[in-house]
Coordinates of C-alpha atoms and ligand atoms in Angstrom, one line a residue:
M1095 CA 18.0 24.4 -9.2
I1096 CA 16.0 21.1 -8.6
K1097 CA 14.0 20.2 -11.6
I1098 CA 10.8 17.9 -11.0
C1099 CA 9.4 15.5 -13.4
C1100 CA 6.0 13.9 -12.9
I1101 CA 5.0 11.1 -15.1
G1102 CA 1.1 10.8 -15.3
A1103 CA -1.0 14.0 -15.5
G1104 CA -4.0 12.6 -13.9
Y1105 CA -6.0 13.0 -10.6
V1106 CA -3.0 12.7 -8.7
G1107 CA -0.2 14.0 -11.0
G1108 CA -2.0 17.1 -11.4
P1109 CA -3.0 18.6 -8.3
T1110 CA 0.1 17.2 -6.2
M1111 CA 2.5 18.8 -8.6
A1112 CA 0.6 22.2 -9.0
V1113 CA 0.6 22.5 -5.2
I1114 CA 4.5 21.5 -5.0
A1115 CA 5.1 24.2 -7.7
Q1116 CA 3.0 26.8 -5.6
K1117 CA 4.5 26.0 -2.6
M1118 CA 8.1 26.1 -4.0
P1119 CA 8.5 28.6 -6.7
A1120 CA 12.1 27.9 -7.0
L1121 CA 11.6 24.5 -8.2
T1122 CA 10.9 23.6 -12.1
V1123 CA 7.9 21.0 -12.2
T1124 CA 7.0 19.4 -15.6
I1125 CA 4.1 17.1 -15.8
V1126 CA 4.3 14.7 -18.8
D1127 CA 1.7 12.2 -20.1
L1128 CA 1.5 10.2 -23.3
N1129 CA -2.1 11.5 -23.6
A1130 CA -1.7 14.5 -25.8
E1131 CA -5.4 15.5 -25.4
R1132 CA -5.1 15.6 -21.4
I1133 CA -1.8 17.6 -21.7
A1134 CA -3.6 20.2 -24.1
A1135 CA -6.4 20.4 -21.4
W1136 CA -4.0 21.3 -18.7
N1137 CA -2.6 23.8 -20.6
S1138 CA -6.1 25.2 -21.7
E1139 CA -8.7 27.1 -19.5
V1140 CA -10.7 24.0 -19.1
L1141 CA -8.8 21.5 -16.9
P1142 CA -9.1 17.9 -17.6
I1143 CA -10.4 17.2 -14.1
Y1144 CA -12.8 19.3 -11.7
E1145 CA -11.4 19.9 -8.4
P1146 CA -12.3 22.9 -6.3
G1147 CA -9.6 25.5 -6.1
L1148 CA -7.1 23.6 -8.7
Y1149 CA -7.7 26.0 -11.5
E1150 CA -6.6 28.9 -9.3
I1151 CA -3.3 27.0 -8.5
V1152 CA -2.7 26.1 -11.8
K1153 CA -3.2 29.2 -13.4
A1154 CA -1.0 31.0 -10.9
S1155 CA 2.0 28.6 -11.9
R1156 CA 1.5 27.6 -15.2
G1157 CA 4.3 28.9 -17.6
K1158 CA 6.3 30.1 -14.9
N1159 CA 7.4 27.0 -12.7
L1160 CA 4.8 24.5 -13.6
F1161 CA 4.9 23.1 -17.1
F1162 CA 2.8 20.3 -18.9
S1163 CA 4.1 18.5 -21.9
T1164 CA 4.0 15.5 -24.0
D1165 CA 7.9 15.3 -24.2
V1166 CA 8.3 12.3 -21.8
K1167 CA 11.9 11.5 -22.6
N1168 CA 13.7 15.0 -22.4
T1169 CA 12.0 16.0 -19.3
I1170 CA 13.2 12.8 -17.9
I1171 CA 16.7 13.5 -19.0
E1172 CA 16.7 16.9 -17.4
A1173 CA 15.0 16.1 -14.0
D1174 CA 16.6 15.3 -10.7
I1175 CA 13.6 14.0 -9.0
I1176 CA 11.0 11.9 -11.0
F1177 CA 7.4 11.4 -9.4
V1178 CA 5.8 8.4 -11.0
A1179 CA 2.0 8.9 -11.0
V1180 CA 0.5 6.7 -13.5
N1181 CA -2.5 4.7 -13.4
T1182 CA -2.5 1.1 -11.5
P1183 CA -5.9 -0.2 -12.5
T1184 CA -7.2 -3.8 -11.6
K1185 CA -5.9 -6.3 -14.1
N1186 CA -8.8 -7.3 -16.7
Y1187 CA -6.5 -10.2 -18.1
G1188 CA -4.5 -13.1 -17.5
I1189 CA -3.0 -14.2 -14.0
G1190 CA -4.7 -12.5 -11.1
L1191 CA -7.6 -11.1 -13.4
G1192 CA -10.0 -9.0 -11.8
K1193 CA -7.8 -8.5 -8.6
A1194 CA -4.0 -7.8 -9.1
A1195 CA -3.0 -4.5 -9.9
D1196 CA -1.9 -4.1 -13.5
T1197 CA 1.5 -2.8 -13.1
R1198 CA 2.4 -2.5 -16.9
Y1199 CA 2.3 1.1 -17.0
I1200 CA 4.6 1.6 -14.0
E1201 CA 6.9 -0.9 -15.4
S1202 CA 7.2 0.6 -18.9
V1203 CA 7.8 4.2 -17.2
A1204 CA 10.9 2.5 -15.3
R1205 CA 12.3 1.1 -18.7
I1206 CA 12.0 4.5 -20.2
I1207 CA 13.7 6.2 -17.4
A1208 CA 16.4 3.5 -17.4
E1209 CA 16.9 4.0 -21.1
V1210 CA 17.2 7.6 -21.4
S1211 CA 18.8 9.0 -18.1
T1212 CA 22.3 9.8 -17.9
G1213 CA 22.5 11.6 -14.5
N1214 CA 21.6 10.1 -11.0
K1215 CA 18.0 10.5 -10.0
I1216 CA 15.6 10.0 -7.4
I1217 CA 12.4 7.8 -8.5
V1218 CA 9.3 8.6 -6.3
E1219 CA 6.4 6.0 -6.7
K1220 CA 3.4 8.1 -6.2
S1221 CA 1.2 5.7 -7.7
T1222 CA -0.5 3.0 -5.6
V1223 CA 1.5 -0.1 -6.1
P1224 CA 1.5 -3.8 -4.6
V1225 CA 4.0 -3.9 -1.9
K1226 CA 7.5 -4.9 -3.4
T1227 CA 7.0 -2.9 -6.4
A1228 CA 10.2 -0.9 -5.7
E1229 CA 12.3 -4.0 -6.2
T1230 CA 11.1 -4.4 -9.7
L1231 CA 11.6 -0.9 -10.2
K1232 CA 15.3 -1.1 -9.0
E1233 CA 16.0 -4.1 -11.0
I1234 CA 14.9 -2.4 -14.3
L1235 CA 16.7 0.9 -13.5
T1236 CA 19.8 -0.9 -12.8
S1237 CA 19.7 -1.9 -16.5
N1238 CA 20.8 1.4 -17.4
N1239 CA 24.0 1.4 -19.3
H1240 CA 25.0 5.3 -19.0
G1241 CA 26.2 4.9 -15.6
A1242 CA 23.2 6.9 -13.9
E1243 CA 22.2 5.6 -10.4
F1244 CA 19.1 5.8 -9.1
Q1245 CA 17.3 6.0 -5.4
V1246 CA 13.9 4.5 -5.3
L1247 CA 11.4 5.9 -2.8
S1248 CA 7.9 5.2 -2.0
N1249 CA 5.6 8.2 -1.2
P1250 CA 2.2 7.3 -1.4
E1251 CA -0.7 9.8 -2.1
F1252 CA -3.5 10.2 0.5
L1253 CA -5.5 12.8 -0.9
A1254 CA -9.3 12.1 -1.6
E1255 CA -10.9 13.7 -4.7
G1256 CA -13.2 16.8 -4.2
T1257 CA -10.9 18.0 -1.4
A1258 CA -7.5 17.4 -3.0
I1259 CA -6.2 21.0 -2.5
Q1260 CA -6.7 21.1 0.9
D1261 CA -5.6 17.5 1.5
L1262 CA -2.2 18.3 -0.2
I1263 CA -1.7 21.6 1.7
N1264 CA -2.6 20.4 4.9
P1265 CA -2.4 16.6 5.1
D1266 CA -2.8 14.4 8.2
R1267 CA 0.7 12.9 7.0
V1268 CA 3.1 12.4 4.4
L1269 CA 4.8 9.1 4.1
I1270 CA 8.2 8.6 2.6
G1271 CA 9.7 5.0 2.5
G1272 CA 13.5 4.2 1.4
D1273 CA 16.5 2.3 1.8
P1274 CA 18.3 2.4 5.1
T1275 CA 21.5 2.9 3.4
P1276 CA 23.3 6.4 3.5
E1277 CA 22.2 7.2 -0.1
G1278 CA 18.7 6.1 0.7
K1279 CA 18.7 8.2 3.7
K1280 CA 20.0 11.0 1.9
A1281 CA 17.1 10.7 -0.9
I1282 CA 14.6 10.5 1.9
E1283 CA 15.9 13.8 3.1
T1284 CA 15.9 15.5 -0.2
L1285 CA 12.2 14.7 -0.6
A1286 CA 11.2 15.4 3.0
A1287 CA 12.8 18.8 2.7
I1288 CA 10.4 19.9 -0.2
Y1289 CA 7.2 18.8 1.7
A1290 CA 8.7 20.4 5.1
H1291 CA 8.5 23.9 3.0
W1292 CA 4.8 24.0 3.9
I1293 CA 4.2 20.8 6.2
P1294 CA 5.3 20.4 9.7
R1295 CA 8.1 18.0 9.9
E1296 CA 6.4 15.8 12.6
K1297 CA 3.8 15.0 10.1
I1298 CA 6.3 13.6 7.7
L1299 CA 6.8 9.8 8.4
T1300 CA 9.8 7.9 7.1
T1301 CA 9.7 4.1 7.0
N1302 CA 11.3 1.4 5.0
L1303 CA 9.8 0.9 1.4
W1304 CA 7.6 -2.0 2.1
S1305 CA 6.0 -0.5 5.1
S1306 CA 5.3 2.7 2.9
E1307 CA 3.9 0.8 -0.1
L1308 CA 1.9 -1.5 2.1
S1309 CA 0.4 1.4 4.3
K1310 CA -1.2 2.9 1.4
L1311 CA -3.1 -0.3 0.5
V1312 CA -4.2 -0.9 4.1
A1313 CA -5.2 2.8 4.6
N1314 CA -7.7 2.6 1.7
A1315 CA -8.9 -0.9 2.7
F1316 CA -9.6 0.4 6.6
L1317 CA -11.4 3.5 5.1
A1318 CA -13.6 1.1 2.9
Q1319 CA -14.2 -1.3 5.5
R1320 CA -15.7 1.5 7.7
I1321 CA -18.2 2.3 4.8
S1322 CA -19.1 -1.2 4.2
S1323 CA -19.6 -1.8 8.2
I1324 CA -22.0 1.2 8.5
N1325 CA -23.8 0.1 5.3
S1326 CA -24.3 -3.4 6.4
I1327 CA -26.1 -1.8 9.6
S1328 CA -28.0 0.5 7.3
A1329 CA -29.8 -2.7 6.2
L1330 CA -30.8 -3.6 9.7
C1331 CA -31.9 -0.1 10.4
E1332 CA -34.5 -0.3 7.8
K1333 CA -35.7 -3.6 9.2
T1334 CA -36.1 -2.2 12.8
G1335 CA -37.0 1.3 12.9
A1336 CA -33.4 2.3 14.0
D1337 CA -32.1 5.4 12.0
I1338 CA -28.8 4.9 10.6
D1339 CA -27.6 8.8 10.9
E1340 CA -28.7 8.6 14.7
V1341 CA -26.8 5.2 15.0
A1342 CA -23.6 6.8 13.3
N1343 CA -23.8 9.7 15.4
A1344 CA -24.0 7.7 18.6
I1345 CA -21.2 5.3 17.9
G1346 CA -18.9 8.1 16.5
K1347 CA -18.9 10.0 19.7
D1348 CA -16.8 7.3 21.0
T1349 CA -13.4 8.9 20.2
R1350 CA -12.0 5.2 19.7
I1351 CA -14.2 5.0 16.7
G1352 CA -14.4 8.5 15.6
S1353 CA -17.0 10.2 13.7
K1354 CA -15.7 10.3 10.2
F1355 CA -16.4 8.0 7.3
L1356 CA -19.6 6.6 8.9
K1357 CA -22.0 7.9 6.4
A1358 CA -24.3 5.4 5.3
S1359 CA -24.6 5.4 1.3
I1360 CA -25.3 3.3 -1.6
G1361 CA -21.7 2.2 -1.5
F1362 CA -18.4 3.4 -2.3
G1363 CA -17.2 4.3 -5.5
G1364 CA -14.1 5.9 -7.0
S1365 CA -11.1 4.3 -9.1
C1366 CA -9.1 3.0 -5.9
F1367 CA -11.0 1.6 -2.9
Q1368 CA -12.3 -1.3 -4.9
K1369 CA -8.9 -1.5 -6.8
D1370 CA -6.6 -1.2 -3.8
I1371 CA -8.7 -3.9 -1.5
L1372 CA -8.7 -6.4 -4.6
N1373 CA -5.1 -5.9 -4.8
L1374 CA -4.6 -6.4 -1.0
I1375 CA -6.7 -9.7 -1.2
Y1376 CA -4.5 -10.8 -4.3
L1377 CA -1.3 -10.0 -2.2
C1378 CA -2.8 -12.1 0.8
E1379 CA -3.6 -15.1 -1.6
Y1380 CA -0.3 -14.9 -3.3
Y1381 CA 1.5 -15.1 0.1
A1382 CA -0.5 -18.0 1.1
L1383 CA -3.1 -16.3 3.7
P1384 CA -6.5 -17.1 2.5
E1385 CA -8.0 -16.4 6.0
V1386 CA -6.9 -12.7 5.5
A1387 CA -7.8 -12.6 2.0
R1388 CA -11.3 -13.5 2.7
Y1389 CA -11.5 -10.9 5.4
W1390 CA -11.1 -8.4 3.2
A1391 CA -13.2 -9.8 0.5
K1392 CA -16.4 -9.1 2.5
V1393 CA -15.7 -5.5 2.3
V1394 CA -16.1 -5.6 -1.4
E1395 CA -18.9 -8.0 -1.1
M1396 CA -20.9 -5.8 1.0
N1397 CA -20.4 -3.1 -1.2
N1398 CA -21.7 -4.7 -4.2
W1399 CA -24.7 -6.0 -2.1
Q1400 CA -25.6 -2.5 -0.9
K1401 CA -25.6 -1.2 -4.5
Q1402 CA -28.0 -4.0 -5.7
R1403 CA -30.2 -3.8 -2.7
F1404 CA -30.8 -0.1 -3.6
S1405 CA -31.7 -0.8 -7.2
H1406 CA -34.2 -3.5 -5.8
Q1407 CA -35.7 -1.4 -3.5
I1408 CA -36.4 1.1 -6.3
V1409 CA -38.1 -1.6 -8.6
R1410 CA -39.9 -3.0 -5.6
T1411 CA -41.3 0.3 -4.3
L1412 CA -42.5 1.3 -7.7
F1413 CA -44.8 -1.6 -7.7
S1414 CA -42.3 -4.2 -8.8
T1415 CA -41.8 -2.7 -12.3
V1416 CA -40.0 0.3 -13.7
A1417 CA -40.6 -0.6 -17.4
N1418 CA -41.2 2.6 -19.4
K1419 CA -41.2 4.6 -16.1
R1420 CA -39.1 7.7 -16.4
I1421 CA -36.6 7.8 -13.5
A1422 CA -34.5 10.9 -12.8
V1423 CA -31.2 10.4 -11.6
Y1424 CA -29.5 13.4 -9.7
G1425 CA -25.7 13.1 -9.6
F1426 CA -23.5 10.7 -11.6
A1427 CA -20.1 11.0 -10.1
F1428 CA -18.8 8.9 -7.6
K1429 CA -19.0 11.8 -5.0
K1430 CA -19.3 15.4 -4.8
D1431 CA -17.0 18.2 -6.1
T1432 CA -15.4 15.9 -8.7
N1433 CA -16.3 14.9 -12.5
D1434 CA -14.7 11.6 -11.9
T1435 CA -17.1 8.6 -12.8
R1436 CA -14.7 5.7 -12.2
E1437 CA -16.7 2.9 -10.2
S1438 CA -19.3 5.2 -9.3
A1439 CA -22.3 3.3 -7.8
A1440 CA -24.5 5.3 -10.2
I1441 CA -23.2 3.4 -13.0
D1442 CA -24.5 0.1 -11.3
V1443 CA -27.8 1.6 -10.2
C1444 CA -28.5 3.0 -13.6
R1445 CA -27.4 -0.1 -15.4
S1446 CA -29.7 -2.4 -13.4
L1447 CA -32.7 0.2 -13.9
I1448 CA -31.8 0.0 -17.8
E1449 CA -31.9 -3.7 -17.8
E1450 CA -35.5 -3.3 -16.2
C1451 CA -36.5 -1.3 -19.4
A1452 CA -36.6 2.2 -17.3
E1453 CA -36.3 5.4 -19.0
V1454 CA -33.3 6.8 -17.2
V1455 CA -32.8 10.6 -17.1
I1456 CA -29.5 11.8 -15.7
Y1457 CA -28.4 15.4 -14.2
D1458 CA -24.9 16.0 -12.8
P1459 CA -23.4 19.3 -12.4
K1460 CA -19.9 18.6 -13.6
V1461 CA -20.1 15.0 -15.5
T1462 CA -20.3 15.4 -19.3
Q1463 CA -23.1 13.7 -21.5
F1464 CA -20.1 12.1 -23.4
Q1465 CA -18.9 10.6 -20.1
I1466 CA -22.1 9.5 -18.8
M1467 CA -23.1 7.6 -22.2
E1468 CA -19.4 6.0 -22.3
C1469 CA -19.8 4.8 -18.7
L1470 CA -23.4 3.4 -19.7
A1471 CA -22.4 2.2 -23.2
Q1472 CA -22.2 -1.5 -21.8
G1473 CA -25.5 -1.5 -20.2
I1474 CA -27.5 0.3 -22.7
G1475 CA -28.4 -3.0 -24.7
K1476 CA -31.4 -3.5 -26.1
N1477 CA -33.8 -2.3 -23.2
G1478 CA -32.2 1.0 -22.4
R1479 CA -33.2 4.4 -22.8
V1480 CA -31.0 7.1 -21.4
Q1481 CA -31.1 10.3 -21.6
V1482 CA -28.6 13.4 -20.0
E1483 CA -30.2 16.6 -19.1
S1484 CA -28.4 19.9 -18.2
C1485 CA -31.2 21.1 -15.7
P1486 CA -32.6 19.1 -12.9
Y1487 CA -36.0 20.3 -13.2
H1488 CA -36.2 19.3 -16.7
A1489 CA -34.8 16.0 -15.7
A1490 CA -37.6 15.6 -13.2
L1491 CA -40.3 16.5 -15.6
Q1492 CA -43.1 13.7 -15.6
S1493 CA -41.0 11.3 -14.0
H1494 CA -42.1 8.6 -11.5
A1495 CA -39.1 9.0 -9.0
I1496 CA -36.1 10.6 -8.4
L1497 CA -32.7 9.1 -7.3
V1498 CA -30.1 11.0 -5.4
L1499 CA -26.9 9.2 -6.2
T1500 CA -24.4 12.0 -5.5
E1501 CA -24.3 14.2 -2.4
W1502 CA -24.0 17.5 -4.5
E1503 CA -24.7 20.5 -2.3
Q1504 CA -26.8 22.2 -4.7
F1505 CA -29.2 19.5 -4.6
K1506 CA -30.2 20.6 -1.2
A1507 CA -31.3 24.1 -2.6
L1508 CA -33.6 22.6 -5.4
D1509 CA -37.1 23.7 -5.2
F1510 CA -38.8 20.4 -4.6
N1511 CA -42.2 21.7 -4.5
R1512 CA -41.7 22.7 -8.0
I1513 CA -40.4 19.2 -8.8
Y1514 CA -43.0 17.5 -6.8
N1515 CA -45.8 19.5 -9.0
S1516 CA -44.0 18.4 -12.2
M1517 CA -44.0 14.5 -11.8
Q1518 CA -46.2 11.6 -12.1
R1519 CA -48.3 10.6 -8.8
P1520 CA -47.4 8.8 -6.7
A1521 CA -44.2 10.8 -6.6
F1522 CA -40.8 8.8 -5.1
V1523 CA -37.6 10.2 -3.9
F1524 CA -34.7 7.6 -3.1
D1525 CA -31.9 9.5 -1.4
G1526 CA -28.9 6.9 -1.7
R1527 CA -26.6 9.7 -0.1
N1528 CA -29.0 10.9 2.7
T1529 CA -28.5 14.3 1.3
L1530 CA -32.1 15.4 1.6
N1531 CA -34.4 16.1 4.5
I1532 CA -36.5 12.9 4.2
T1533 CA -39.3 14.3 6.4
E1534 CA -39.3 17.4 4.7
L1535 CA -39.8 15.7 1.5
C1536 CA -42.8 13.6 2.6
S1537 CA -44.7 16.6 4.1
I1538 CA -44.6 17.9 0.5
G1539 CA -46.3 14.8 -0.8
F1540 CA -43.2 12.6 -1.8
R1541 CA -42.8 9.1 -1.0
A1542 CA -39.3 9.4 0.4
F1543 CA -36.8 6.7 1.2
G1544 CA -33.2 6.9 2.5
I1545 CA -30.6 4.5 3.0
G1546 CA -30.8 3.0 6.5
K1547 CA -34.2 4.9 7.2
S1548 CA -37.5 3.0 7.7
Ligands
NAD2241 P1 -5.2 8.8 -13.9 O1 -5.7 7.7 -14.9 O2 -6.0 9.9 -13.6 O3 -3.7 9.5 -14.4 C1 -2.7 8.5 -15.0 C2 -2.2 9.2 -16.0 O4 -0.9 8.4 -16.2 C3 -2.8 9.1 -17.3 O5 -3.2 10.6 -17.9 C4 -2.2 8.2 -18.4 O6 -2.2 8.8 -19.7 C5 -0.7 8.4 -17.8 N1 0.3 7.3 -18.3 C6 0.2 6.1 -18.1 N2 1.1 5.4 -18.7 C7 1.9 6.7 -19.0 C8 3.4 6.5 -19.5 N3 4.0 5.3 -19.7 N4 4.0 7.9 -19.6 C9 3.2 8.9 -19.5 N5 2.1 8.9 -18.9 C10 1.4 7.8 -18.8 O7 -4.9 7.9 -12.6 P2 -5.0 8.9 -11.3 O8 -6.2 8.6 -10.3 O9 -4.3 9.9 -11.0 O10 -4.1 7.7 -10.3 C11 -2.5 7.4 -10.6 C12 -2.1 6.5 -9.4 O11 -2.5 7.3 -8.2 C13 -3.1 5.3 -9.2 O12 -2.1 4.5 -8.8 C14 -3.9 5.6 -8.0 O13 -4.4 4.2 -7.3 C15 -3.3 6.5 -7.1 N6 -4.0 7.4 -6.3 C16 -5.1 7.9 -6.9 C17 -5.9 9.0 -6.1 C18 -7.1 9.4 -6.8 O14 -7.7 10.3 -5.9 N7 -7.4 9.5 -7.9 C19 -5.4 9.1 -4.8 C20 -4.4 8.5 -4.3 C21 -3.7 7.5 -5.2
UGA2242 C1 -10.0 7.8 -1.3 C2 -9.3 8.0 0.3 O1 -10.1 8.6 1.2 C3 -8.1 8.9 0.0 O2 -7.3 9.1 1.1 C4 -7.3 7.9 -0.9 O3 -5.8 8.9 -1.1 C5 -8.1 7.7 -2.3 O4 -9.2 6.9 -1.9 C6 -7.2 7.0 -3.1 O5 -6.5 6.1 -2.9 O6 -7.8 7.1 -4.5 P1 -11.4 9.1 -2.8 O7 -12.0 7.9 -3.3 O8 -11.0 10.2 -3.8 O9 -10.3 8.9 -1.9 O10 -12.9 9.6 -2.1 P2 -13.4 9.3 -0.5 O11 -13.9 10.7 0.1 O12 -12.7 8.5 0.3 O13 -15.0 8.6 -1.3 C7 -14.7 7.3 -1.7 C8 -16.3 6.8 -1.6 O14 -16.8 6.5 -0.5 C9 -17.3 7.6 -2.3 O15 -18.1 7.1 -3.1 C10 -17.9 8.4 -1.1 O16 -19.2 8.8 -1.5 C11 -17.9 7.1 -0.2 N1 -18.2 7.1 1.2 C12 -17.2 8.0 1.9 C13 -19.3 6.8 1.8 O17 -20.2 6.2 1.2 N2 -19.3 7.0 3.1 C14 -18.4 7.9 3.8 O18 -18.8 8.0 5.1 C15 -17.4 8.2 3.1

């Protein structure tokens, strides 16, 4: 029986392995992490991450063929296939500061595998890594002196948070990169055979290692580029009376353009888009391609500008001062259906209002008060007053404005008449996600603004 180990019990490791365990009851899947608190949560009734459908899948396999453990070394020793799903954040020190990926976690995993392995193993890069990382892994792994041999594969993950389970069950493609040697091809086939249990063979693409590693960065860069493109046009819509949703709909009907990922917003957030584009920019600079680096840098620049533009519009509209004004914030996660707040645009917007001495009252259906306060700790400083409310109606009470920063479905069902009646006059709504019906809000009495709406 094949034994799988996954190192890193995060947003990727947890859901990915839960789905493999569900689809292949004959495999044993153990997810390990150094973070004991996280592992305890995976073994409890309240999982460390919120993802629709995840709890049910974990519950069905946990203790049968799906295990969560802190025993990293023994799980590695026993495994045939090791997935590496540790974090690869942007470096916040030294060479490549603010751009390069910090690969220290992935390297430390390779060192542990090299140190303890006694039998042959397939090592699978699940984390998003700079192109050529597999070369480093191979070099470290060959330092093993117990006679173990390794095949390194690249198998980047394309799931999006909030839809992780459906993305894993029915992906657009699975990408596996490996060496073109007989051993490399055999390893690719072993991994492909696992996915083939529920994914059609024609969706399983195999490439060389470098194409696979690079494709992951490029996929994220292209997706983020579409958001920056539509957001740049949202600013022009606000000046001209064109409506961004109408423009997106009209251009998206062209099948060469396509309708997805054209939703104007206060900017993309999440742990990966910005990190991966910055990594791509760093790689281009490293390989002496400054024109390419500058091209992709604009995608991040536009995203930052969009977030700032939104905050400035709020202050300007509220008569150029928000000092001591109560501002209700609906949604703090970086998108709906997740409790993840990493790089959420809400953090930047809240920080800039705190800086302007506003009283910010935040409601999010899934993000805890502790997490919100931790995200804003840096921005609170001397000016700030931040409150977290567990009820959207309480958050709105006596407020001057509401900001919709995450497109949670439940916001559409709120009683906005009741909300309007509990607010100060004039009452404003700024919909950063174009989630609510602006015309309806205006008909109640709100002064309502949406991204790309004049
Ligand atoms: P995460 O921070 O949620 O999880 C990573 C986990 O790895 C953490 O729990 C950490 O404690 C653990 N870890 C770090 N070093 C370790 C070590 N030496 N031994 C054991 N555990 C260790 O990160 P994530 O969001 O799951 O992302 C993981 C990787 O997948 C990143 O490279 C990311 O770019 C990529 N990715 C993420 C997503 C996503 O939606 N979040 C999607 C596709 C790809
Ligand atoms: C993204 C990619 O979609 C995944 O394919 C990839 O695997 C993942 O990054 C990763 O590598 O981490 P994720 O960040 O979880 O997934 O979520 P997205 O749905 O891509 O949304 C990212 C951000 O873009 C969110 O803030 C969202 O609100 C914003 N967005 C998305 C828009 O502003 N407009 C859109 O049209 C789509």
